[in-house]
XYZ file of C-alpha atoms in Angstrom:
646
model
C 162.495 24.819 93.171
C 163.000 26.018 89.632
C 165.013 29.004 88.492
C 162.924 31.835 87.150
C 165.868 33.965 86.016
C 168.072 31.273 84.588
C 171.414 32.401 83.166
C 170.771 29.983 80.315
C 167.800 32.026 79.136
C 168.453 33.362 75.622
C 167.660 36.929 76.715
C 169.208 37.448 80.187
C 168.844 41.229 79.879
C 165.084 40.761 80.286
C 165.466 39.664 83.895
C 163.755 42.333 86.011
C 164.341 45.122 83.491
C 161.787 47.935 83.105
C 158.697 46.393 81.560
C 158.923 46.657 77.797
C 157.003 43.790 76.251
C 154.277 46.250 75.355
C 156.275 49.404 74.887
C 154.517 52.749 74.885
C 155.932 53.310 71.417
C 153.724 50.537 70.137
C 151.064 52.309 68.086
C 147.598 51.218 69.158
C 144.366 52.901 70.197
C 143.558 53.425 73.856
C 140.594 51.103 73.630
C 140.343 47.715 71.919
C 138.982 47.490 68.380
C 135.492 46.099 67.975
C 135.519 42.330 67.754
C 134.742 40.744 64.417
C 131.710 38.459 64.548
C 130.131 34.916 63.519
C 127.262 31.669 63.412
C 124.209 29.096 62.256
C 120.658 27.240 61.929
C 116.392 26.719 62.249
C 112.136 25.935 61.365
C 105.402 24.143 63.619
C 102.045 25.580 62.969
C 101.019 28.185 65.598
C 97.712 29.381 66.978
C 96.227 32.866 66.710
C 96.703 33.191 70.469
C 100.425 32.716 70.055
C 100.643 35.257 67.239
C 98.808 37.835 69.345
C 101.175 37.198 72.232
C 104.149 37.840 69.941
C 102.702 41.179 68.853
C 102.297 42.127 72.494
C 105.843 41.036 73.160
C 107.269 43.400 70.570
C 105.132 46.324 71.719
C 105.704 45.969 75.446
C 109.391 45.121 75.753
C 111.677 48.062 76.397
C 114.995 47.923 74.516
C 117.890 47.155 76.851
C 120.754 47.868 74.472
C 121.424 47.923 70.767
C 123.352 45.002 69.357
C 126.113 45.934 66.924
C 125.796 44.649 63.383
C 128.059 41.703 62.677
C 126.954 40.743 59.186
C 129.177 43.291 57.489
C 130.824 43.105 54.089
C 134.586 43.087 53.807
C 136.672 45.617 51.928
C 135.837 43.808 48.699
C 132.099 44.098 49.366
C 131.707 40.376 50.113
C 129.357 39.142 52.850
C 130.747 36.655 55.389
C 130.115 33.029 54.470
C 126.822 31.697 55.866
C 124.950 35.002 56.175
C 123.119 34.636 52.862
C 122.054 31.134 53.928
C 120.356 32.501 57.046
C 122.937 31.706 59.700
C 125.597 33.635 61.571
C 128.848 34.556 59.888
C 131.284 31.703 59.300
C 134.129 33.766 57.901
C 135.658 37.158 58.611
C 136.325 40.297 56.626
C 139.604 39.921 54.796
C 141.721 43.047 55.301
C 143.720 44.395 52.386
C 147.082 45.886 53.261
C 148.536 48.960 51.623
C 150.561 46.799 49.247
C 147.496 44.732 48.277
C 148.603 41.645 50.184
C 145.870 39.967 52.280
C 147.806 37.034 53.744
C 151.021 36.493 55.639
C 153.780 34.471 53.994
C 153.094 31.366 56.058
C 155.516 28.445 55.954
C 154.415 24.840 56.221
C 156.141 24.657 59.604
C 154.075 27.580 60.915
C 150.809 26.133 59.666
C 151.608 22.641 60.979
C 152.374 24.061 64.415
C 148.900 25.656 64.624
C 147.218 22.238 64.802
C 146.401 21.433 68.404
C 147.671 18.451 70.386
C 144.841 17.755 72.837
C 141.822 19.740 71.639
C 139.327 17.796 69.563
C 139.312 18.536 65.860
C 138.652 16.463 62.723
C 141.462 15.105 60.625
C 140.794 17.814 58.044
C 138.253 20.351 56.757
C 135.718 22.609 58.463
C 134.000 22.057 61.833
C 131.675 24.255 63.862
C 128.997 23.651 66.546
C 129.150 20.689 68.937
C 125.908 18.688 68.610
C 124.017 16.153 70.705
C 126.738 15.157 73.201
C 125.738 12.113 75.253
C 126.985 9.077 77.151
C 125.947 5.614 75.944
C 127.138 2.134 76.909
C 130.630 3.121 78.040
C 131.299 5.777 75.409
C 131.064 9.553 75.374
C 129.675 10.594 71.997
C 130.333 13.923 70.310
C 128.588 14.963 67.117
C 129.604 18.153 65.356
C 128.832 20.354 62.367
C 131.237 19.256 59.657
C 131.992 19.912 56.001
C 133.574 16.730 54.631
C 134.628 18.479 51.421
C 136.339 21.731 52.373
C 138.004 23.863 55.038
C 135.156 26.399 54.806
C 131.551 26.286 56.013
C 129.026 24.523 53.754
C 127.562 21.080 52.964
C 126.977 20.652 56.686
C 126.756 17.074 57.954
C 127.050 15.522 61.401
C 130.550 14.312 62.172
C 130.841 11.732 64.943
C 133.532 10.674 67.428
C 133.671 8.642 70.643
C 135.835 8.611 73.750
C 136.045 6.789 77.053
C 137.515 9.783 78.897
C 136.620 12.986 76.969
C 140.303 13.475 76.066
C 141.324 10.692 73.677
C 138.960 10.462 70.688
C 138.206 8.055 67.878
C 136.620 9.289 64.660
C 133.586 7.368 63.390
C 131.782 7.528 60.027
C 129.453 10.465 59.425
C 126.280 10.157 61.510
C 123.875 12.109 59.278
C 124.209 13.706 55.855
C 121.959 16.225 54.026
C 120.028 13.807 51.824
C 116.308 14.519 52.424
C 113.988 17.323 51.340
C 113.849 18.630 54.921
C 117.644 18.869 55.391
C 119.031 18.982 51.850
C 120.818 22.274 52.455
C 122.271 21.247 55.788
C 121.947 18.951 58.790
C 122.310 21.728 61.302
C 122.582 21.930 65.058
C 120.598 19.690 67.400
C 120.489 18.035 70.796
C 120.095 14.576 72.285
C 117.532 13.484 74.857
C 117.867 10.165 76.670
C 114.537 8.768 77.867
C 114.255 6.908 81.204
C 114.581 3.512 79.513
C 117.716 4.552 77.645
C 116.035 5.342 74.331
C 117.803 8.166 72.488
C 116.038 10.927 70.561
C 117.843 13.507 68.454
C 116.117 16.722 67.410
C 118.015 18.784 64.858
C 117.464 21.698 62.515
C 117.367 21.037 58.800
C 117.662 23.640 56.069
C 115.105 22.310 53.596
C 114.849 22.466 49.808
C 113.233 25.904 50.083
C 115.773 27.264 52.601
C 113.218 27.022 55.421
C 114.549 26.066 58.821
C 112.623 23.069 60.187
C 113.083 20.698 63.130
C 113.577 16.992 62.517
C 113.711 13.780 64.540
C 116.354 11.053 64.298
C 117.168 8.043 66.470
C 119.684 5.182 66.548
C 118.960 2.330 64.169
C 120.273 -0.027 66.834
C 120.186 1.116 70.460
C 122.282 -1.887 71.500
C 125.215 -0.626 69.422
C 127.636 1.121 71.804
C 129.086 3.129 68.917
C 125.694 4.269 67.538
C 127.037 3.946 64.016
C 123.737 4.126 62.145
C 120.918 6.643 62.475
C 117.350 6.652 61.189
C 115.569 9.855 60.248
C 111.865 9.873 61.118
C 109.827 9.180 57.998
C 107.340 12.002 58.655
C 109.917 14.759 59.189
C 109.797 17.656 59.741
C 108.178 17.501 63.167
C 108.213 21.293 63.638
C 108.042 24.133 61.122
C 108.202 27.895 61.741
C 105.007 29.058 63.475
C 103.035 31.996 62.158
C 104.828 35.245 62.908
C 108.299 33.668 62.890
C 110.744 34.217 60.051
C 111.448 31.169 57.896
C 115.147 31.513 58.641
C 114.697 32.436 62.318
C 113.765 29.082 63.827
C 116.556 26.767 64.880
C 118.572 24.654 67.304
C 116.217 22.584 69.510
C 117.433 21.898 73.045
C 117.638 18.727 75.072
C 114.096 17.963 76.260
C 113.009 17.762 79.895
C 109.925 16.362 81.642
C 107.394 18.666 83.279
C 105.078 17.986 86.229
C 102.327 16.855 83.831
C 104.552 14.114 82.420
C 104.965 15.838 79.068
C 108.324 16.660 77.550
C 109.361 20.245 76.870
C 111.817 21.453 74.249
C 112.967 24.972 73.344
C 113.703 26.390 69.898
C 115.507 29.705 69.396
C 114.045 32.578 67.399
C 113.381 36.322 67.344
C 110.593 38.819 66.765
C 112.064 41.866 65.064
C 115.090 42.494 67.307
C 113.764 40.670 70.379
C 115.415 37.331 71.092
C 112.956 34.641 72.218
C 112.838 31.028 73.392
C 109.822 29.152 71.997
C 108.497 26.248 74.102
C 106.945 23.067 72.706
C 105.300 20.128 74.483
C 105.389 16.540 73.269
C 104.540 13.100 74.576
C 106.097 11.052 71.768
C 108.729 13.284 70.057
C 106.826 13.070 66.767
C 104.008 15.565 67.397
C 104.438 18.914 69.149
C 102.223 21.608 70.606
C 103.477 25.184 70.758
C 102.906 26.898 74.112
C 101.053 30.206 73.737
C 103.847 32.203 75.383
C 107.627 32.188 75.295
C 109.865 30.804 78.015
C 111.733 34.103 78.032
C 112.650 37.041 75.799
C 114.988 40.019 75.869
C 114.591 43.105 73.702
C 117.313 44.242 71.296
C 119.328 41.029 71.569
C 118.470 39.730 68.109
C 118.328 36.118 67.039
C 118.809 33.501 69.766
C 120.411 30.326 68.488
C 121.936 27.253 70.118
C 119.836 27.823 73.251
C 120.682 25.722 76.294
C 118.563 25.344 79.435
C 119.544 23.283 82.459
C 119.389 23.130 86.265
C 122.260 23.737 88.688
C 122.392 22.806 92.354
C 122.885 25.647 94.827
C 124.064 23.397 97.663
C 126.126 20.571 96.163
C 129.114 20.002 93.893
C 127.245 17.632 91.567
C 125.610 18.372 88.258
C 121.893 17.772 87.762
C 119.917 15.788 85.221
C 118.084 18.131 82.863
C 114.557 17.506 84.256
C 115.520 18.252 87.881
C 113.585 20.932 89.781
C 113.419 21.735 93.483
C 113.995 24.295 96.238
C 117.812 24.115 95.967
C 117.848 24.363 92.190
C 118.433 27.316 89.903
C 118.137 27.217 86.118
C 120.653 28.572 83.631
C 119.359 29.946 80.333
C 121.994 30.388 77.626
C 121.602 31.816 74.153
C 124.172 32.186 71.419
C 123.546 35.736 70.225
C 123.733 35.693 66.441
C 124.472 39.413 66.051
C 127.353 39.284 68.539
C 128.566 35.694 68.112
C 128.891 35.397 71.881
C 127.296 32.960 74.328
C 125.386 34.825 77.034
C 123.845 33.217 80.087
C 121.808 34.183 83.119
C 120.824 32.380 86.303
C 117.194 32.421 87.341
C 114.064 30.596 88.450
C 112.039 28.246 86.290
C 108.288 27.847 86.804
C 107.582 24.282 85.583
C 103.805 24.740 85.699
C 103.654 27.878 83.559
C 106.827 27.166 81.546
C 108.389 30.551 82.220
C 111.833 31.526 83.439
C 112.751 34.687 85.332
C 116.325 35.959 85.762
C 117.539 36.643 89.270
C 118.824 40.023 88.087
C 117.067 41.652 85.123
C 120.049 43.897 84.509
C 122.137 40.775 83.870
C 119.648 39.068 81.565
C 120.497 36.873 78.584
C 122.311 38.865 75.914
C 123.079 41.863 78.125
C 124.878 40.337 81.099
C 127.330 37.508 81.626
C 129.074 35.470 78.937
C 130.271 31.895 79.123
C 133.530 32.994 77.596
C 134.843 36.490 76.938
C 137.082 35.321 74.131
C 136.515 33.111 71.150
C 133.976 30.410 72.056
C 130.499 30.074 70.570
C 127.514 27.767 69.948
C 128.114 25.813 73.142
C 126.140 22.749 74.177
C 125.959 21.055 77.581
C 124.931 17.566 78.638
C 124.516 15.623 81.867
C 127.168 12.971 82.501
C 125.437 10.173 84.461
C 128.719 8.424 85.277
C 130.445 11.304 87.079
C 127.191 13.121 87.960
C 128.311 16.371 86.413
C 127.250 18.795 83.694
C 129.741 19.127 80.872
C 129.973 21.991 78.422
C 131.271 21.793 74.859
C 132.025 24.899 72.785
C 133.266 25.770 69.313
C 136.479 27.769 68.859
C 136.422 29.325 65.407
C 139.273 30.748 63.364
C 140.127 34.446 63.235
C 142.435 34.216 60.252
C 141.362 34.248 56.594
C 139.786 31.528 54.495
C 142.920 31.499 52.347
C 144.923 30.653 55.448
C 142.483 27.860 56.323
C 142.701 26.433 52.818
C 146.473 26.444 53.145
C 146.450 24.443 56.356
C 143.536 22.221 55.253
C 141.312 22.598 58.315
C 139.396 25.154 60.354
C 138.178 25.277 63.971
C 138.536 23.147 67.093
C 136.373 22.272 70.082
C 137.267 23.697 73.480
C 138.438 21.294 76.153
C 135.220 20.002 77.777
C 134.350 21.996 80.892
C 132.496 21.078 84.059
C 129.843 23.582 85.133
C 128.921 24.351 88.738
C 126.981 27.073 90.543
C 129.180 29.679 92.255
C 127.755 29.587 95.771
C 130.217 32.276 96.952
C 128.783 34.981 94.714
C 125.380 33.458 93.911
C 125.512 35.291 90.594
C 127.894 33.230 88.451
C 128.524 29.757 87.202
C 131.998 28.244 87.509
C 133.740 26.532 84.603
C 136.793 24.314 84.841
C 138.418 21.857 82.434
C 137.212 18.313 83.092
C 139.496 16.511 85.532
C 140.515 14.006 82.863
C 142.801 16.622 81.288
C 145.166 16.016 84.201
C 145.916 12.550 82.789
C 148.026 14.312 80.135
C 150.315 15.971 82.697
C 153.990 15.085 82.402
C 156.776 16.859 84.291
C 155.991 19.891 86.429
C 157.924 22.979 87.493
C 157.005 25.071 90.519
C 157.908 28.652 91.419
C 157.040 30.187 94.799
C 156.798 33.795 95.972
C 158.469 35.397 92.973
C 158.764 39.158 93.407
C 157.707 41.025 90.273
C 158.566 44.672 90.759
C 156.561 47.456 89.151
C 157.461 47.730 85.478
C 159.319 44.416 85.213
C 159.155 41.095 83.420
C 160.464 37.760 84.681
C 161.224 34.812 82.376
C 160.286 31.351 83.624
C 162.629 28.567 82.647
C 160.247 25.689 81.888
C 161.538 24.350 78.589
C 158.973 23.744 75.838
C 156.034 26.138 76.363
C 153.524 25.067 73.707
C 151.501 22.405 75.601
C 150.916 23.521 79.172
C 148.550 23.378 82.120
C 149.413 26.012 84.722
C 147.982 27.488 87.884
C 149.121 30.871 89.185
C 148.371 33.001 92.257
C 149.179 36.707 92.548
C 149.234 39.028 95.557
C 149.667 42.810 95.572
C 152.293 43.905 98.086
C 151.569 46.737 100.522
C 148.243 47.529 98.958
C 146.718 49.154 102.066
C 149.485 51.729 102.478
C 149.637 52.358 98.741
C 145.905 53.065 98.466
C 146.321 56.101 100.698
C 148.450 57.856 98.055
C 147.237 56.320 94.795
C 145.176 58.285 92.316
C 141.795 56.858 91.434
C 141.369 55.482 87.912
C 137.602 55.146 87.774
C 137.654 56.158 84.096
C 138.805 52.610 83.264
C 135.610 50.634 82.697
C 136.796 47.768 80.492
C 139.807 45.706 79.527
C 142.443 47.765 77.756
C 145.756 46.850 76.198
C 148.401 45.404 78.485
C 150.766 48.196 77.427
C 148.605 50.759 79.247
C 150.171 51.217 82.680
C 148.090 52.112 85.714
C 148.771 52.204 89.439
C 147.783 48.581 90.116
C 148.732 46.849 86.922
C 148.233 45.029 84.728
C 150.043 41.959 86.037
C 149.926 38.343 84.920
C 151.539 35.968 82.443
C 152.755 36.398 78.889
C 152.266 33.106 77.076
C 153.385 31.995 73.622
C 156.061 34.674 73.628
C 159.276 34.506 71.667
C 162.644 35.387 73.192
C 162.743 38.869 71.690
C 159.133 39.548 72.690
C 158.118 40.384 69.144
C 155.121 38.097 69.749
C 153.289 37.356 72.987
C 149.784 36.970 74.409
C 149.408 38.530 77.884
C 146.779 37.017 80.210
C 146.368 39.398 83.111
C 144.492 41.140 85.907
C 143.956 44.882 85.900
C 142.959 46.362 89.261
C 141.561 49.898 89.401
C 140.365 52.089 92.249
C 136.932 53.660 92.172
C 136.185 57.155 93.428
C 134.875 55.643 96.656
C 138.211 53.934 97.322
C 137.026 50.419 96.484
C 139.008 48.255 94.126
C 137.540 46.493 91.134
C 139.284 43.939 88.962
C 139.279 43.141 85.263
C 140.468 39.848 83.804
C 141.836 40.249 80.297
C 143.650 38.683 77.355
C 145.520 40.868 74.878
C 145.992 39.433 71.369
C 147.255 42.683 69.855
C 150.809 41.316 69.570
C 150.043 37.606 69.447
C 151.119 37.352 65.803
C 153.134 39.251 63.227
C 150.573 38.197 60.622
C 148.562 41.319 59.724
C 145.375 39.570 58.592
C 144.506 37.767 61.836
C 142.344 39.291 64.533
C 144.278 41.453 67.006
C 142.094 42.564 69.894
C 141.633 42.572 73.667
C 139.068 40.436 75.458
C 137.908 40.469 79.035
C 135.484 41.470 81.729
C 135.177 42.794 85.240
C 135.499 39.863 87.630
C 134.403 39.425 91.261
C 137.373 38.976 93.594
C 136.037 38.421 97.109
C 137.619 39.463 100.391
C 140.435 37.115 101.296
C 140.838 35.758 97.767
C 144.114 35.968 95.889
C 144.143 36.679 92.171
C 144.159 33.211 90.609
C 144.193 31.868 87.087
C 144.485 28.472 85.422
C 145.697 28.494 81.826
C 145.728 25.747 79.218
C 148.078 26.311 76.285
C 147.761 24.055 73.254
C 149.735 25.471 70.350
C 147.417 28.103 68.854
C 144.722 27.883 71.572
C 144.859 29.467 75.049
C 142.025 28.835 77.529
C 142.204 30.917 80.712
C 140.041 30.372 83.824
C 140.158 33.094 86.494
C 138.997 32.935 90.117
C 137.990 29.294 89.934
C 136.286 29.761 86.570
C 134.090 32.789 87.295
C 135.434 34.245 84.089
C 136.891 32.397 81.114
C 138.706 33.720 78.060
C 139.571 31.587 75.039
C 142.254 33.043 72.801
C 142.763 31.985 69.175
C 146.262 33.058 68.170
C 148.605 32.540 65.217
C 152.248 33.081 66.228
C 154.906 33.130 63.546
C 157.953 33.297 65.860
C 156.793 31.931 69.249
C 156.385 28.374 67.976
C 158.002 25.004 68.664
C 161.070 25.399 70.909
C 161.074 29.177 70.542
C 157.914 29.625 72.643
C 158.557 31.114 76.102
C 156.598 31.932 79.265
C 156.975 35.133 81.320
C 155.547 36.762 84.417
C 155.062 40.510 84.195
C 153.915 43.487 86.232
C 153.230 46.652 84.264
C 151.982 48.642 87.255
C 153.409 52.055 88.029
C 153.082 51.882 91.781
C 152.910 48.381 93.287
C 154.955 45.206 93.423
C 153.366 41.781 93.008
C 154.363 38.337 94.210
C 153.460 35.249 92.232
C 153.459 31.517 92.826
C 152.935 29.254 89.835
C 152.988 25.560 89.014
C 153.393 24.531 85.380
C 152.821 21.091 83.889
C 153.920 20.080 80.428
C 151.073 18.204 78.743
C 151.245 15.151 76.542
C 149.322 14.907 73.271
C 145.930 13.234 73.177
C 145.252 10.116 71.124
C 142.860 11.311 68.385
C 142.519 9.140 65.290
C 140.072 6.979 63.312
C 138.298 4.136 65.089
C 139.686 0.751 63.905
C 136.303 -0.458 62.696
C 137.939 -3.285 60.765
C 138.853 -4.818 64.117
C 135.306 -4.697 65.512
C 133.261 -7.871 65.431
C 129.899 -7.437 63.714
């Protein structure tokens, strides 16, 4: 058993002292600041029937909620990068401090530390959306939006890498570059479909010579090549252009196709009508000619542009993933849209009608764009695929930067991909999906340290002596002590309806872990549960991540993320956290809620990074048990093509 209050800790006075890592003197608003936003892509002739149906759609849909504007100019009056090109924001407003300085005085050591050890990222330059993930002849393939020339968005090509285990990656030459009239301004996001005989089809959005978003077809030049090094673009591209009634820059990101009961393939393209987000459905038999269905798969008012749509089945009675064309009585369908105006990935679970090509959410109040998110932190433009080897559905997602472009230029790169996640249906709630890191991440585990039944008194912090705390995989369980007797005297706090800063003390919390903290606690990122009591005496729980003190750098994003989370009777409060230098991925209650944090410590780096347990409640004690693994670095480097026989 490890010591959690080791006398060798550099700050022994912190052991069980009144909780002070987020002192009340810290000047911050009572509610989190509005998140700064981000994203990309689009582009076939439509019938009068379809146009009429769109008009009816706009007239008849009742607005659910108003989406905040994300395409705002910074203090210099400059639009975020990408907005003028018709995609979501790819940069963030640069704040100007009172002394006119817009960037922290970063050292090379600080910037070098930010590069991750086991998350996929290119050797250098800009990356955004994951594209067309697939498995082929022993290799997992990942394509991604990439700028080979700069650490900012632009000149978008398809980068390419392969892996045998989703953890260790080998870079390959660029798969596709913007060199044709239909994609000259960018080879944007797309998806892969594998036909029954193994033939691979890629549909992707191109930004053409006239800045019109169109859909294009590509396929491997040699299907027998395990590495899929060369790709052929269909000579008659584009295969789809914006239908009548659709904006020329509001038509993008085709999905993986699936087969309907009539034997025809279906594919979805994201769009909008005014402020209504929509999923257009096309039929094809050959992937070169397409017919637009005269109604949408689904739409939601006031959600704005839907991009990077994903649509796939989940089993309600097994722990296996399903191939994309699967339907049946024990199957639900997940519809996901990346909401351009919010730069968040929203999903809903519902029922797909394969005859009429419509999808209905199980709960209209939790529809796409107004309900659940894949990730309540910093993940966007996700893409899933079916893994035929392990019979599972795997999710990729883009983690963007929240620093400035000047900072990205200084370090020479921008953005990483999240650790691939397995997706399952949550049969305990019936209203959520579950996300967990793929099991292969466990191959990186080195030594482990375990702590059992640690008492964390109200208002205290407990250091955990684990050594280096910058590459970790940890699992923690928390229990509130004497909660039944305490509830009889506790005041209700029903006014709390969202995640708030960890410094704000309430009867039941917050309690959790402070990761990437330095010894003096000048920097830290709390990952925590906040339990509040409603007027009716029932408890509800929020799962949160507080980045407000994650960095001393003033220009990076400092905010609080999170959501209410179902905690069922008999369940403890549980969380799994992956720490990889400047990335924190947190999975609560088996993955019912996930928060990805993008942080930029200046002090809590290298050997100075520490891990703490804390309980900032005013009235209850908490016990915690936690197991922590140090993680090795992944092998990510160029493929030795000179050693491959041709």
